[in-house]
Each structure stands twice: as C-alpha cells, then as structure tokens.
Tab-separated table of C-alpha atoms in Angstrom:
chain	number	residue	atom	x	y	z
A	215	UNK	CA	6.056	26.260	-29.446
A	216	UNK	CA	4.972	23.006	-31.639
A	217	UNK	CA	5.683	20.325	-31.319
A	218	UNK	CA	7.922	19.543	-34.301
A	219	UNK	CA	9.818	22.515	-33.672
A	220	UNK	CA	10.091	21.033	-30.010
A	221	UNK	CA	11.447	17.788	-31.327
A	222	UNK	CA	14.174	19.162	-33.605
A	223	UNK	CA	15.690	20.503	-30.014
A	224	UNK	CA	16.795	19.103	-27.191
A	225	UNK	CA	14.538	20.566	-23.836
A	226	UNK	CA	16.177	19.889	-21.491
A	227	UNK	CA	20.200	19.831	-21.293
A	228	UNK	CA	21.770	17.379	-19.258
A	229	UNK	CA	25.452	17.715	-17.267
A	230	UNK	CA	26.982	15.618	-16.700
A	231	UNK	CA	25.583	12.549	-19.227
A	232	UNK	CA	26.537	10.022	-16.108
A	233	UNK	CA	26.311	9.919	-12.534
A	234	UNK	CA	29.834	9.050	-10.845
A	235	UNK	CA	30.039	7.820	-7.261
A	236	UNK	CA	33.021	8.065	-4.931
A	237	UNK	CA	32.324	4.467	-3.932
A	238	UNK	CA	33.355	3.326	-0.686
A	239	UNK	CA	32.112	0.211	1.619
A	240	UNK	CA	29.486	1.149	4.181
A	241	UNK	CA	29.216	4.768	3.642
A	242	UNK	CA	27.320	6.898	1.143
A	243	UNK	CA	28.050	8.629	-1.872
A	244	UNK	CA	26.531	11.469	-3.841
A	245	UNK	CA	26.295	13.637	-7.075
A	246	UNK	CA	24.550	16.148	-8.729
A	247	UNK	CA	22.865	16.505	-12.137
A	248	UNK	CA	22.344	20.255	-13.811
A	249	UNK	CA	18.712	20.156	-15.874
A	250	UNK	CA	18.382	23.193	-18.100
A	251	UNK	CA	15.977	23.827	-19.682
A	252	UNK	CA	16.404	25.263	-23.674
A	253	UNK	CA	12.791	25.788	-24.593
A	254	UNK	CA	10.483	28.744	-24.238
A	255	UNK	CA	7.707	26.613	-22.452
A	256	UNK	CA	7.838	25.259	-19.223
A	257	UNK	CA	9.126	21.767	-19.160
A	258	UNK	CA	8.426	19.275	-16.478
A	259	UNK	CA	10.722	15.944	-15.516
A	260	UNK	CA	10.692	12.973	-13.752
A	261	UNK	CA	13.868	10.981	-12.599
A	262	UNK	CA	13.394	7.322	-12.927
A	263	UNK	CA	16.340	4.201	-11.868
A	264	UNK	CA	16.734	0.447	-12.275
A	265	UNK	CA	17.034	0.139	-8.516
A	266	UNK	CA	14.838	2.576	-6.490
A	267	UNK	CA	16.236	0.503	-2.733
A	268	UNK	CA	19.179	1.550	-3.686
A	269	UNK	CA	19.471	4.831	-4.699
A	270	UNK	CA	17.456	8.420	-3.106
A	271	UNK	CA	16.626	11.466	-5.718
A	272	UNK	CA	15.873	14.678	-4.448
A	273	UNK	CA	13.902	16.265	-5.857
A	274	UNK	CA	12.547	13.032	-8.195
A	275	UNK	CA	10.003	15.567	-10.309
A	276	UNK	CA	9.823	19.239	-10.806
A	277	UNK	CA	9.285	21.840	-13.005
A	278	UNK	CA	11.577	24.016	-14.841
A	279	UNK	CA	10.665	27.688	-16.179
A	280	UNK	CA	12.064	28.731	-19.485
A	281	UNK	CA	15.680	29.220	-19.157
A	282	UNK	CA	16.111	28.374	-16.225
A	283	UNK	CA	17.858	25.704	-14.510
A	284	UNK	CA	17.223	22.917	-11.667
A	285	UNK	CA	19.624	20.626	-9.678
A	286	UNK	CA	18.626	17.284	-8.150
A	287	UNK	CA	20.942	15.113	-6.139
A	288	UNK	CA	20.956	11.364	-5.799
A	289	UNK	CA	22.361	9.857	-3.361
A	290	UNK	CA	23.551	5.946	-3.027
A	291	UNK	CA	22.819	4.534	0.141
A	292	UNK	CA	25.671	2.512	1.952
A	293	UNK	CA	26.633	-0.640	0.484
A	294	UNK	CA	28.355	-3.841	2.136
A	295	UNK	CA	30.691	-4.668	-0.527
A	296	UNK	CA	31.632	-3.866	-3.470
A	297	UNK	CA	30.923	-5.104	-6.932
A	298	UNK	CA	32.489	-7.023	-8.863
A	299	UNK	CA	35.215	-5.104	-10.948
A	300	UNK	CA	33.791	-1.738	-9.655
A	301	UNK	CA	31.243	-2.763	-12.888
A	302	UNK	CA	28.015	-0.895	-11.805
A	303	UNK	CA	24.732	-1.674	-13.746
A	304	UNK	CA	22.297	0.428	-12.646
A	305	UNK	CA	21.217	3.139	-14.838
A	306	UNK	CA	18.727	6.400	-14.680
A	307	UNK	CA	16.304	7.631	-17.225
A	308	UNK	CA	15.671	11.243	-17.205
A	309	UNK	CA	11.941	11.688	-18.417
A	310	UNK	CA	11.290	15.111	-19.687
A	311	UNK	CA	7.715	16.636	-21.501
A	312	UNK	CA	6.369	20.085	-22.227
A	313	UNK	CA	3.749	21.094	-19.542
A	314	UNK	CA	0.988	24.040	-19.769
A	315	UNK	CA	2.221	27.653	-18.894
A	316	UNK	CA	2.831	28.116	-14.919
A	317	UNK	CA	2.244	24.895	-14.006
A	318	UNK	CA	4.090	23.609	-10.688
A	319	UNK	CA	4.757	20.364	-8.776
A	320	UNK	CA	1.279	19.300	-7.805
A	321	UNK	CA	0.330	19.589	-11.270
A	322	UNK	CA	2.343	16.419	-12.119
A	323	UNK	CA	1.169	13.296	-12.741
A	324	UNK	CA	2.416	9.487	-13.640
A	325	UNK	CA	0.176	10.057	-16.917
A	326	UNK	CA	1.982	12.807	-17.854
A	327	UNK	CA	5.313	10.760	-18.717
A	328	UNK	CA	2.867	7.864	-20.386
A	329	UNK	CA	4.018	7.154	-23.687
A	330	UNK	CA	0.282	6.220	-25.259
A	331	UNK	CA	-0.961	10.140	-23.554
A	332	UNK	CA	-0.073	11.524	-27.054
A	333	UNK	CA	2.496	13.701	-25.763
A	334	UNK	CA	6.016	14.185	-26.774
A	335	UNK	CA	8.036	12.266	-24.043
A	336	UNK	CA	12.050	12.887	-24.030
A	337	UNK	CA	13.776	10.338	-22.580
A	338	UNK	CA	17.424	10.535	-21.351
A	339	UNK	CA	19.285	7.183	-20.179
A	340	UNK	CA	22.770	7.840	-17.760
A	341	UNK	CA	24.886	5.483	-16.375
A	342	UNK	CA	26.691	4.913	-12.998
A	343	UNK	CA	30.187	4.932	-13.269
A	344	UNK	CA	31.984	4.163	-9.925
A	345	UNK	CA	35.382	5.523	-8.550
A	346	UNK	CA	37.435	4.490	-5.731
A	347	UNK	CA	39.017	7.537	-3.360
A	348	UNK	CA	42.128	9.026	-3.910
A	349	UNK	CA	44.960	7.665	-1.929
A	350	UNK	CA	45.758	10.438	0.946
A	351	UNK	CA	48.925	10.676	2.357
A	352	UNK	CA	50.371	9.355	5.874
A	353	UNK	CA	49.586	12.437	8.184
A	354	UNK	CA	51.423	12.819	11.485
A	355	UNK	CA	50.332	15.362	14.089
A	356	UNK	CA	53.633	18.108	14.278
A	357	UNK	CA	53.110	21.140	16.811
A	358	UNK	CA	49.780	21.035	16.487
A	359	UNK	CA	49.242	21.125	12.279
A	360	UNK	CA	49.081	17.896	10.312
A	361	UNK	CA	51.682	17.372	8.091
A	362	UNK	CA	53.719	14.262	5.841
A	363	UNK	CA	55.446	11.512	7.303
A	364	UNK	CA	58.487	12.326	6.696
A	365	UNK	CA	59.530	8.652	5.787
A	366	UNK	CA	57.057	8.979	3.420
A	367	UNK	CA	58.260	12.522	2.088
A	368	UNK	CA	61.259	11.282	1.939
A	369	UNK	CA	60.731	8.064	0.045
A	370	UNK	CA	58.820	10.397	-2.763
A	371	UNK	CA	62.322	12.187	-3.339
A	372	UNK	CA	63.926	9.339	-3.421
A	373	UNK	CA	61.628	7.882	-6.206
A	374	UNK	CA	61.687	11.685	-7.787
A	375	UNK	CA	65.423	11.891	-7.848
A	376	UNK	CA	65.852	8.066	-9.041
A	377	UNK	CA	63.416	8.280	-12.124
A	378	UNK	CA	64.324	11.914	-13.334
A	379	UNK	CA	60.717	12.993	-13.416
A	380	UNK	CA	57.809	13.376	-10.643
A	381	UNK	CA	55.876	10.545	-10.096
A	382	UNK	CA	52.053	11.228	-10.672
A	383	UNK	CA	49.525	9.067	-9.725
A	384	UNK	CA	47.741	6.850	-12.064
A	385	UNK	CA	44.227	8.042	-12.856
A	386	UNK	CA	41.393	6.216	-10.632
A	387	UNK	CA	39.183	5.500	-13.632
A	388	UNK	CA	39.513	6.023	-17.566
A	389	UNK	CA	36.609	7.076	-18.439
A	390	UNK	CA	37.085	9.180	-21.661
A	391	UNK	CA	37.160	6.524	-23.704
A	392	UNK	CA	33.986	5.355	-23.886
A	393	UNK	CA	32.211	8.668	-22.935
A	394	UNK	CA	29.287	9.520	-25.118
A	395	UNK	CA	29.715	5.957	-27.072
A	396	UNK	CA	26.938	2.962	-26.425
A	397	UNK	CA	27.354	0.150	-28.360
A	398	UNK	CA	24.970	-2.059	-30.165
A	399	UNK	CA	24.723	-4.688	-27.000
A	400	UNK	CA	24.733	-1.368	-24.279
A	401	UNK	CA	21.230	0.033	-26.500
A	402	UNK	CA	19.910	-3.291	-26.229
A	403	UNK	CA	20.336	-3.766	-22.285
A	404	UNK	CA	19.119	0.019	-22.065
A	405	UNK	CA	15.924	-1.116	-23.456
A	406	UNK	CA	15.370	-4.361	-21.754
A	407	UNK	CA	16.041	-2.577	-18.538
A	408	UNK	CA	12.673	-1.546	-16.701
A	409	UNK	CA	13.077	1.718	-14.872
A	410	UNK	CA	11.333	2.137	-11.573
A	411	UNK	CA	10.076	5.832	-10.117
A	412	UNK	CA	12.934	6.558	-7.838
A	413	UNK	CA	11.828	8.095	-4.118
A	414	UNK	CA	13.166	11.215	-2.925
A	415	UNK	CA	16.006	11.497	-0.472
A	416	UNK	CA	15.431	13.039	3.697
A	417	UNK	CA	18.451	14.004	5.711
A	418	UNK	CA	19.382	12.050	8.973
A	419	UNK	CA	18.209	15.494	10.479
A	420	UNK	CA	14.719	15.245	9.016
A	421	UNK	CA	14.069	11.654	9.555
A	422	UNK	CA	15.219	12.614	13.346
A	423	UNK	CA	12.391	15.580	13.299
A	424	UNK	CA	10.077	13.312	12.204
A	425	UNK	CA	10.765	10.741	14.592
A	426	UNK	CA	10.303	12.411	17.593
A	427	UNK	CA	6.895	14.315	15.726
A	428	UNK	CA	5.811	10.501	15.510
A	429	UNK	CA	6.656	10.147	18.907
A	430	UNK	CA	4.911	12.926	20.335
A	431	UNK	CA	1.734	12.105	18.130
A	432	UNK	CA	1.922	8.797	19.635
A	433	UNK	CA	1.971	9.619	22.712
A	434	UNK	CA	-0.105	12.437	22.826
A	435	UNK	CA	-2.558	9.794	21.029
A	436	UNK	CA	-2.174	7.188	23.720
A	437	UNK	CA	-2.903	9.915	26.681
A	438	UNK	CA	-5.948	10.383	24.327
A	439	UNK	CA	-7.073	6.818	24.708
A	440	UNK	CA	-6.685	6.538	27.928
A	441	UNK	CA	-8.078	9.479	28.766
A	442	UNK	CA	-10.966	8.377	26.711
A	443	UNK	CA	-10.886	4.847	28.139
A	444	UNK	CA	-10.973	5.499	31.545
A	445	UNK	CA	-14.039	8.026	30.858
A	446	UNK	CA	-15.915	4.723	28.954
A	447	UNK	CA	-14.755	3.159	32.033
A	448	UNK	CA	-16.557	5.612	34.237
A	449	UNK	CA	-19.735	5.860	32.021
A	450	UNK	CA	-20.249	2.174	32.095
A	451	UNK	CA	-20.312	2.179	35.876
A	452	UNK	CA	-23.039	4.844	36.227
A	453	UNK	CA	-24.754	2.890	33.679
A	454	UNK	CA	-24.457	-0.319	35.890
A	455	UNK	CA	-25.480	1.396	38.881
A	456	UNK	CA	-28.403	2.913	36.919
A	457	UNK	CA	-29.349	-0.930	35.863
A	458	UNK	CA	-29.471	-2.073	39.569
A	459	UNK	CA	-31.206	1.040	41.297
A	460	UNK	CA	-33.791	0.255	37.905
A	461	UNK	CA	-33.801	-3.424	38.741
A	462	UNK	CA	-34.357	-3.105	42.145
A	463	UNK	CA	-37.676	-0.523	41.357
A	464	UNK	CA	-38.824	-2.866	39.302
A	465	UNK	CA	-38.705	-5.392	42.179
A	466	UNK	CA	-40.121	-3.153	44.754
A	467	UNK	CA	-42.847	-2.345	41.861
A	468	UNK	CA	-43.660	-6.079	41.152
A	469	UNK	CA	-44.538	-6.942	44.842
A	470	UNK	CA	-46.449	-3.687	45.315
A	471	UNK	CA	-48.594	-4.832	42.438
A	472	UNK	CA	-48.570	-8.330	44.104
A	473	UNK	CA	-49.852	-6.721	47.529
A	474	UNK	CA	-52.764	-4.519	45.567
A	475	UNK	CA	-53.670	-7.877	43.357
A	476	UNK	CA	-54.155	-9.844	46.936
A	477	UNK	CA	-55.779	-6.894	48.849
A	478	UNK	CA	-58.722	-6.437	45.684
A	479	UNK	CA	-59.307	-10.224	45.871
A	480	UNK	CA	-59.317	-10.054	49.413
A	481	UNK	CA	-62.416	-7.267	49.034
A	482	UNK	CA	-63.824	-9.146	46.359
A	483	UNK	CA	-64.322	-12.474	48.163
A	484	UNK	CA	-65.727	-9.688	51.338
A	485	UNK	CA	-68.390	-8.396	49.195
A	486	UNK	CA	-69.819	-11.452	48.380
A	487	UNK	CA	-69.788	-13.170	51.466
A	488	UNK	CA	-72.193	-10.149	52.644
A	489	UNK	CA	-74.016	-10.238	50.156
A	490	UNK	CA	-74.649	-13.481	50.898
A	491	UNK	CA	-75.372	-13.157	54.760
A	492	UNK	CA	-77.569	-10.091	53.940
A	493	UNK	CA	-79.739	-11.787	51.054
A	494	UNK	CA	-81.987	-14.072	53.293
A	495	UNK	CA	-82.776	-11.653	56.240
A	496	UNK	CA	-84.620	-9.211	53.776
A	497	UNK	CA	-85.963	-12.210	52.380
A	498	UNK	CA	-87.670	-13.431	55.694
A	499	UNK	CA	-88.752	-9.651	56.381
A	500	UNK	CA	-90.666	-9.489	53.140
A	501	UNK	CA	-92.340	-12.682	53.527
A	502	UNK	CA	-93.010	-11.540	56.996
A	503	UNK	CA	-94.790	-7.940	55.837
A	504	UNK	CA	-96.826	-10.058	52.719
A	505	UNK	CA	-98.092	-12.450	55.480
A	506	UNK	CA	-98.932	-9.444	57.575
A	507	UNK	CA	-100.954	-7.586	54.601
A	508	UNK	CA	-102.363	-11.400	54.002
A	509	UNK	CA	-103.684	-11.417	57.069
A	510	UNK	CA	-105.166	-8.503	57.497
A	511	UNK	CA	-107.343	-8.610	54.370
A	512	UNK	CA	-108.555	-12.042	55.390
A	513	UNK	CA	-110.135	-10.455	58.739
A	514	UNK	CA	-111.762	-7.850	56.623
C-alpha cells in the first residue's frame, strides 16, 4: 500500500474516541479501547498519556494484522480525592504507523513513532471524561434474598402517584454535547501538552508471584553467600596455617644454616692451627737431614 493511499484512510479505527472512568475515591477504575485496524498492512501502535504515575496501559504497544482487531485496557490507579468539578485533564495519544509484513512486538522501537524517521505517523488524541456511580438502592436482607427498603419503595410510589409520571434519574454526565467537537483553545492545550510513554499494567496476582519469586531469589542468593562466605572463611584458615607451618620452616631452616655457618668456621680456624703446629717440626727435620748430608761430605 503507499503511502498516499495510506493517508487518505484512517489505519487504525478507534472506539470509543474517549476514555470514561467510573471515578470513585480510593479505588480504581478501568476501560477499554477497540483498535482496528482498516489497512491491508500490518500496523503497529503505541499508547502514550500526560500522566504515566497515574494511569497503567496494558498492553502499551502491539501489533495489529490486517483486519484484525486489538484491545488494551488502562486502568487509573486509586486516587485520594477528587478533582475539582469532576474536570479531568489528562489526555492519551494513540500513535499508530505502518510496519513491515509479519513483524511482532520485539520489532518495535521508540524510533519507530519519531516524527523526523520519515515515516507516516498517525496520531490520535482522547480525553478522560469522569463519571460518578449510579445511586443503588437501600437493600435490606428478607429471607435470605436482598431486596428494597420498603420505606424507600414506598416513598417512590408516593412520588410516582403524586407527579403522574415515573421519576427517572437524572443522567450522571452529559456528554453528547460536546462529543466529537474541540474547540480552538482545546487544539491548542492538545498541542502544548507533552505526552509521556505510558507503562503497562500487572494484576495484584502477578505482582504477588513476583514477590515471593524475588523472595525466593533472595534468599536462595543469601544461602549462596553464605555458603560461599563461610568456604572463604575456611580457605583463609588453611592458608594461615600454611603461613605459620612455612614460617616456622623457615625458622628451623635459618638456624640450621646458622649451626653449618659456625661448624665450617669452626674447621676452618682447625686447619690452620695445624698447619701451623705441623709447619716447624718438618722444618727442624730437614735442617736436621741437610746437616747430616753436610757432614758427611766434610769427612770425605
């Protein structure tokens, strides 16, 4: 498909165009958004919001074959109070591109969605609308099944009976009205807002599976270290002892050298105190067999 003939369609249909929240202090709310994809290529998206702490997307990317169709759920963690006219905000931007044929989640990148990669980037904006719950009647426990007050029942008829015509409840929120429609000033703050990657949601189930995995890493790790800890422990001994028994060879060695130094000093100063003694007797022995020889001769 081209990418002009791309352009004059939309890729990826969106319902609904806002995301509306059952809004109630200290406990969460969620909805669901329907991506569909139009084209004959597949079509990968990335869900984006102007306050990532405060909202979970699951799943934030993906990929969508050719007529096919993906859901992804975001959920709005608890908040302490509400705001201020039940006026909300926070907005989304639905990023959606053309991507090669079979391509799948690990094939998606940040650059992908980059608006100076050259590729043809369509970008949805929805808003948060918020809703309080509807009012449920007074339930009283009768033989076992919950059922109306009947004060309460009763008061209805009375109002039904007095005005001619059934009461209905007022609507929580008009919304109608301005559905579809963005003014001037709305456009504006849609383009000064900066959208942030949102982060995917985990169930209180998961993020209890993957404590206790953390736990059992950590303390599988930390019968590792000791383990490992007490065998340094045990190596550096041995390598103690191995220092003193080497030490105290070394000490033994030194005073055997000592002794052997002393006892060839000891010989030395022996030798030459015989050679000394022994010099002048075979001294006085030759002179005495010259003067022998001498004196023979002479009587001759």
């Amino acid at each position: 498909m081209s990418t002009s003939k791309v352009m004059s369609t939309e890729i990826l249909e969106i319902q609904p165009q806002e995301l509306k929240f059952t809004f109630e202090v200290k406990k969460q709310s969620s909805c669901s958004i329907r991506l569909g994809n139009n084209s004959d290529q597949y079509v990968a998206f990335k869900v984006k919001t102007t306050s990532p702490k405060k909202y979970c997307v699951r799943p934030n990317i993906g990929i969508i074959k050719p007529k096919m169709t993906c859901d992804f759920t975001v959920t709005m963690q608890a908040q302490r109070a509400a705001p201020p006219d039940m006026q909300c905000k926070d907005k989304f931007l639905i990023q959606s591109t053309v991507v090669p044929f079979g391509s799948t989640e690990e094939d998606i990148t940040s650059d992908m969605f980059a608006k100076d990669s050259g590729k043809y980037i369509v970008e949805k904006k929805l808003r948060v609308i918020l809703t309080v719950p509807p009012p449920s009647p007074i339930l009283l426990p009768i033989n076992g099944v919950l059922k109306q007050d009947p004060s309460c029942e009763a008061s209805m008829q009375k109002d039904i009976v007095r005005s001619g015509v059934e009461n209905i409840p007022p609507p929580q929120r008009v919304d109608e009205d301005v559905k579809g429609i963005e003014t001037a000033e709305e456009m504006d703050e849609l383009r000064a807002v900066d959208f942030v990657d949102s982060r995917p949601v985990y169930n209180v189930e998961e993020l209890k599976v993957v404590k206790n995995d953390v736990e059992l890493n950590l303390a599988k790790d930390f019968e590792d270290l000791k383990l490992k800890l007490n065998l340094t422990d045990s190596t550096l001994r041995e390598a103690e002892f191995t220092i003193m028994k080497l030490t105290e060879e070394r000490r033994k060695t030194n005073l055997e050298k000592d002794r052997l130094k002393h006892e060839l000093e000891m010989l030395r100063k022996n030798s030459m105190k015989r050679a000394q003694v022994g010099f002048p007797l075979l001294y006085v022995c030759m002179v005495a067999l010259v003067s022998v020889a001498l004196g023979y001769l002479m009587h001759l």
